[in-house]
XYZ file of C-alpha atoms in Angstrom:
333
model
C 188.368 248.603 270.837
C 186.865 247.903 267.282
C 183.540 249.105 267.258
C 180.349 249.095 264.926
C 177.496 251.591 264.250
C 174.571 251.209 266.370
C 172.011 251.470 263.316
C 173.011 247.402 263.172
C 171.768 246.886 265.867
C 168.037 248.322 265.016
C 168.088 246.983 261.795
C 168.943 243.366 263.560
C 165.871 243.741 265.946
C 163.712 244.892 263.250
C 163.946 242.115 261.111
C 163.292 239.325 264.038
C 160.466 236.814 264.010
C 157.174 238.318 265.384
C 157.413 237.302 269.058
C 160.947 237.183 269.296
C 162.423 238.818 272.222
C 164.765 241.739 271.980
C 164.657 244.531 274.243
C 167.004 242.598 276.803
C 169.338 242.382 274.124
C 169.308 245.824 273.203
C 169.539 247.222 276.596
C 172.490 245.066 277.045
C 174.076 247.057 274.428
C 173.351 250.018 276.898
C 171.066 251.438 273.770
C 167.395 252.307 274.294
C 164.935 250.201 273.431
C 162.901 252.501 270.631
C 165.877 255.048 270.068
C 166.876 256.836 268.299
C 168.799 255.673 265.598
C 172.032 257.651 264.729
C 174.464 255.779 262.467
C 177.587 257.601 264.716
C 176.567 256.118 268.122
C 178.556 252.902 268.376
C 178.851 249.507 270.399
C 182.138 247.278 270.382
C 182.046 244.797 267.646
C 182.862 241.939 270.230
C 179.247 242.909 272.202
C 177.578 243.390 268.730
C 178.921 240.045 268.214
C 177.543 238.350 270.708
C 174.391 239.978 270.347
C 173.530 238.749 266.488
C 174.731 235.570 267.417
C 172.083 235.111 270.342
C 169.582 236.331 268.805
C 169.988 234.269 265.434
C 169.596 231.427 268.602
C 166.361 232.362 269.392
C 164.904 233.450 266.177
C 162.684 230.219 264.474
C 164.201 231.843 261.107
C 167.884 232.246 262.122
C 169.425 230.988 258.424
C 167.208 233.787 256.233
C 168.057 236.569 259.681
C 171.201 237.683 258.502
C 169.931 238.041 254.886
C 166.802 239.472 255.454
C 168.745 242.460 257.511
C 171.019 243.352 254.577
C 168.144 243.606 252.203
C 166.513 245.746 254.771
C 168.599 248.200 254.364
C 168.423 252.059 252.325
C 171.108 254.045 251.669
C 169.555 257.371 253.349
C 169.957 255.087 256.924
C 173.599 255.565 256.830
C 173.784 259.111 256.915
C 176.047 261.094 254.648
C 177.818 257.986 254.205
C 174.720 256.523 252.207
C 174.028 259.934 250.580
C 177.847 259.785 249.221
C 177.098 255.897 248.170
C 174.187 257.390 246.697
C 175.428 260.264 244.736
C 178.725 258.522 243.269
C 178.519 258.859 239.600
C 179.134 254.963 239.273
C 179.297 252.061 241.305
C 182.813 252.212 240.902
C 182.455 255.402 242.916
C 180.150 254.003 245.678
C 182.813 250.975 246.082
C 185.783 253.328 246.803
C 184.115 255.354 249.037
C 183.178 252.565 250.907
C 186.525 251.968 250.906
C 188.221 255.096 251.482
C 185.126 256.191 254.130
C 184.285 252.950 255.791
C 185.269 253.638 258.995
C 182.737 256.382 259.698
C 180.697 253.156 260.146
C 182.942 251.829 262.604
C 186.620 250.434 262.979
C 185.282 247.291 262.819
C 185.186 246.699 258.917
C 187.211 247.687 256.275
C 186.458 247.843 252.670
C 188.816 247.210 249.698
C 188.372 246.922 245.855
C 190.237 244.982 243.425
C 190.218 244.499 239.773
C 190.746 240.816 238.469
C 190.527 238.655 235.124
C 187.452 238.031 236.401
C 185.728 240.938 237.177
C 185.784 243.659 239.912
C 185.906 242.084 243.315
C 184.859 244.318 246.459
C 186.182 242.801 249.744
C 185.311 243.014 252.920
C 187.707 242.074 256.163
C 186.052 242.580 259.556
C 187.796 242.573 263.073
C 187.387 239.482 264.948
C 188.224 236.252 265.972
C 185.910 234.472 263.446
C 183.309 234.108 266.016
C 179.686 232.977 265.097
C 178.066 236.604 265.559
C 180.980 238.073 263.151
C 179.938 235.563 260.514
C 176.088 236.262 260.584
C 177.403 240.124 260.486
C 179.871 239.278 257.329
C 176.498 237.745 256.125
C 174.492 240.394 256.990
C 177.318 243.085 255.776
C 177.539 241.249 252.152
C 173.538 241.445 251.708
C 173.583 245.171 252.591
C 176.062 245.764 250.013
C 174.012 244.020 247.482
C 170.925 245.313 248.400
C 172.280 249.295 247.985
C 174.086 248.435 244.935
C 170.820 247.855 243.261
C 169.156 250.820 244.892
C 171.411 252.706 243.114
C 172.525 251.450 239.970
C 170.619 252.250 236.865
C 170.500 248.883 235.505
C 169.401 245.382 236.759
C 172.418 244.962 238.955
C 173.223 241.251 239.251
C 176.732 239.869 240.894
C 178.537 237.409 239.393
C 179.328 235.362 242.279
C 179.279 235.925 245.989
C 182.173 234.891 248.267
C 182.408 233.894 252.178
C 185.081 232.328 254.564
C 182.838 230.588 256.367
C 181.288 227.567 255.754
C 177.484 227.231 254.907
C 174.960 227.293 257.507
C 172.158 225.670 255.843
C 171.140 224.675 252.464
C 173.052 226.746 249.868
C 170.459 228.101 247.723
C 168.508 229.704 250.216
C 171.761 232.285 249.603
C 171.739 232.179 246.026
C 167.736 232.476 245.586
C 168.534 235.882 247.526
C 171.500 236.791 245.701
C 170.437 235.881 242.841
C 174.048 234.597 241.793
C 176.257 231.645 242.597
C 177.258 231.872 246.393
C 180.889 229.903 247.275
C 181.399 229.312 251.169
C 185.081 228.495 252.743
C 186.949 230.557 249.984
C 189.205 232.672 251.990
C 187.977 235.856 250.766
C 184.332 237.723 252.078
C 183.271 239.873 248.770
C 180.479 240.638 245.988
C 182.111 239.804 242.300
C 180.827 241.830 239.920
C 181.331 242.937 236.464
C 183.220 245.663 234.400
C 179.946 246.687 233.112
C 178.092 246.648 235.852
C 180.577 248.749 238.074
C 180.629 251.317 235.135
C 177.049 251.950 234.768
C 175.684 255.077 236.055
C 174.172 255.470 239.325
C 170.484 256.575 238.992
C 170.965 259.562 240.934
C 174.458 260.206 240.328
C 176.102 263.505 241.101
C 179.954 264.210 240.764
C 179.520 268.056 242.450
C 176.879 266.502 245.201
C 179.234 263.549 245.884
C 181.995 265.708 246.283
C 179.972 267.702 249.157
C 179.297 264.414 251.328
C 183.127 263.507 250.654
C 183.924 266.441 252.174
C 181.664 265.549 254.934
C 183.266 262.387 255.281
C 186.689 263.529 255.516
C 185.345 265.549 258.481
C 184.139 263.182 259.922
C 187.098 260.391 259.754
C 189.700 263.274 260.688
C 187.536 263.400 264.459
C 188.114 260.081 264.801
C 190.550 258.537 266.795
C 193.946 257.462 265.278
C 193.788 253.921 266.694
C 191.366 253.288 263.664
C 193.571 253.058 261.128
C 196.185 251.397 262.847
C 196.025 248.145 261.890
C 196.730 249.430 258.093
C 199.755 251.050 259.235
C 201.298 248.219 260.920
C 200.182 245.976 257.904
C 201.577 248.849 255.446
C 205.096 248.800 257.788
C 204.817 244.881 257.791
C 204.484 244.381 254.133
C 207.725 247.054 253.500
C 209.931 243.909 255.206
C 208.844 241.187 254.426
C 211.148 240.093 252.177
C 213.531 240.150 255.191
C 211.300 237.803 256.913
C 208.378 238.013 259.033
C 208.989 240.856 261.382
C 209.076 240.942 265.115
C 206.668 242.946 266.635
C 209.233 245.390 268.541
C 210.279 246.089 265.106
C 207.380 247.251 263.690
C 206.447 249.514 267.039
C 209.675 251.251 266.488
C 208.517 252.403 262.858
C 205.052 253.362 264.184
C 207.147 255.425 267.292
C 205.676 253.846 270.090
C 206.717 250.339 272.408
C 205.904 247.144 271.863
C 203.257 246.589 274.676
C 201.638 250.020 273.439
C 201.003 248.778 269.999
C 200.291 245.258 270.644
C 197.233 246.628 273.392
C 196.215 248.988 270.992
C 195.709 246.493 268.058
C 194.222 244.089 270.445
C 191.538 246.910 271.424
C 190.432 246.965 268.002
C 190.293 243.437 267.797
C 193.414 241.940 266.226
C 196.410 240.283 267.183
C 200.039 241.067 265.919
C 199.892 237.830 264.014
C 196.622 238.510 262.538
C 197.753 241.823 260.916
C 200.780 239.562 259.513
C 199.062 237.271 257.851
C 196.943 239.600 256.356
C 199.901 241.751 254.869
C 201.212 238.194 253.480
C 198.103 237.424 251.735
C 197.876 240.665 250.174
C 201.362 240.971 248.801
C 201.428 237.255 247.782
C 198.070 237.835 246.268
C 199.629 241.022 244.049
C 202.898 239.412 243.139
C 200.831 235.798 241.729
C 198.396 238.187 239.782
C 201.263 241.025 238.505
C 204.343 239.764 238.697
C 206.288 236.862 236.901
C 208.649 235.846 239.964
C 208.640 231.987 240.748
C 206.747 230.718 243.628
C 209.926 229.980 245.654
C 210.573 233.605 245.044
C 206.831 234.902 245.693
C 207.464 232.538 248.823
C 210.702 234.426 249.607
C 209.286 238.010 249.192
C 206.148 237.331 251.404
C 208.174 236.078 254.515
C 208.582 232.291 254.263
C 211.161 230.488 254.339
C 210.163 227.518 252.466
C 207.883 227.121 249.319
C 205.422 224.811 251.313
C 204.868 226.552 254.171
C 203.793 229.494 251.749
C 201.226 227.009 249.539
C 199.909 225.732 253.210
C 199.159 229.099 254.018
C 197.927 230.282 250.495
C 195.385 227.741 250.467
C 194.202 228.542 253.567
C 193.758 232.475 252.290
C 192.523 231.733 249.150
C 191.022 228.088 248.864
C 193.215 226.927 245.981
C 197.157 226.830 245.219
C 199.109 229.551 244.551
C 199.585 227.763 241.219
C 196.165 227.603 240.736
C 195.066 231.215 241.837
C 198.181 232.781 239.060
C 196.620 230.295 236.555
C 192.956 232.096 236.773
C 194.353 235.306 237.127
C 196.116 234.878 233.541
């Protein structure tokens, strides 16, 4: 089961309306009501879920919610996760911890970073099944990550752009008067854009030998966790190895991992995905690699990712990424 650190949930509560009602909420969770907080107790992301989403409900102020908890948060709140953010001699630094370390937060969310024309863009892809409460969290999740970015950089840290899947809520520039940036809904990506300059600056309080003491924290830490929390990047790893065969069946793919087909397809659906799920997200990365690095035809970028015709691969690449695949090679050039 894909689960999220219970520190969300506090900062969530903290940040409601005056009057707003949230202890039942909290002891649905089966947390207590006043603590205390410890960023390694968890809840399942589908019961966080549901949680944000009912309480956005109730809250008079349910657009700014999700925003307002982001900002509220401080690196020191996340433990030697935040201390390693923190102490990262660059952004750059914080960004791949995030993604190397995520998980310590929770198997819920996974972090990537990826260098374009454009900039530097730092993804984020959350388990799910796109459901109301896991937007308000991607909202919530984005604002966090702009809000320690400029706790820690040494220079006016501005984004160039903000990205979500999901479609506006309410009027658009109450997002970018917070960001402070241009804010795109429905783009098939969630992720803060931001610039080579920007993710080379120093960090204010930047430490390569103190950074390297909370990584090795870390790496403690992610080596007690289960297994099952990585899973989903092995199968999509495995997936992405064959696709140029086609899409894979699923028996196939719990052969490579050693285990039966049942096994692996209950496992993944524990942490919140599906089989099909993991596929498509293999697909989108490859096809998103090949476009940007490669000079292969569409038909053959179309081939290599699993499809067997070139319009079933531009139906599904706009639905990733919001424009063609023509298009998306065309900005990446």
């Amino acid at each position: 089961m894909a689960q999220i650190t219970s520190l969300y949930v506090y900062k969530v509560v903290s940040q409601a309306s005056p009057g707003v009602e949230t202890r039942d909420l909290i002891r649905k969770l089966g947390l207590a009501v006043d603590g205390p907080i410890d960023p390694t107790q968890m809840v399942s992301s589908s019961e966080y879920y549901d949680f944000f989403a009912e309480l956005v409900d109730r809250d008079p102020n349910g657009l700014l919610l999700p925003l307002r908890i982001g900002a509220a948060m401080r690196c020191d709140e996340y433990g030697a996760f935040g201390l390693a953010w923190k102490s990262a001699p660059t952004l750059r630094g914080s960004f791949t911890r995030a993604e190397r370390y995520g998980h310590v937060l929770g198997s819920a969310e996974t972090y990537s970073l990826e260098e374009t024309t454009q900039g530097f863009l730092f993804n984020l892809e959350k388990a799910g099944d796109g459901c109301p409460g896991m937007l308000l969290s991607n909202e919530a999740s984005m604002s966090a990550v702009y809000t320690i970015s400029k706790e820690v950089s040494s220079s006016d840290f501005i984004p160039f752009a903000i990205y979500f899947k999901h479609a506006p809520r309410g009027d658009t520039r109450v997002y970018e008067n917070h960001f402070g940036c241009p804010v795109h809904f429905e783009t098939g990506r969630d992720a803060v854009l931001v610039s080579k300059e920007s993710i080379e600056t120093p960090n204010r309080l930047g430490d390569e030998s103190i950074a390297q003491f909370f990584d090795r924290h870390l790496e403690q830490q992610l080596n007690s966790l289960k297994g099952d929390i990585d899973l989903q990047q092995q199968v999509r790893r495995a997936v992405a190895n064959v696709l140029s065969e086609g899409v894979p069946k699923l028996s196939r793919i719990a052969s490579e991992l050693n285990m039966g087909a049942r096994t692996l397809q209950r496992r993944l659906s524990e942490q919140g995905y599906s089989f099909q799920n993991v596929v498509d997200m293999a697909q989108k990365d490859l096809a998103l690699r090949l476009l940007r690095e490669t000079d292969y035809s569409l038909a053959e970028v179309a081939f290599l990712t699993g499809f067997a015709d070139q319009s079933g691969f531009t139906r599904a690449f706009k639905r990733w990424a919001g424009q063609t695949p023509r298009s998306y090679r065309l900005s990446k050039r």
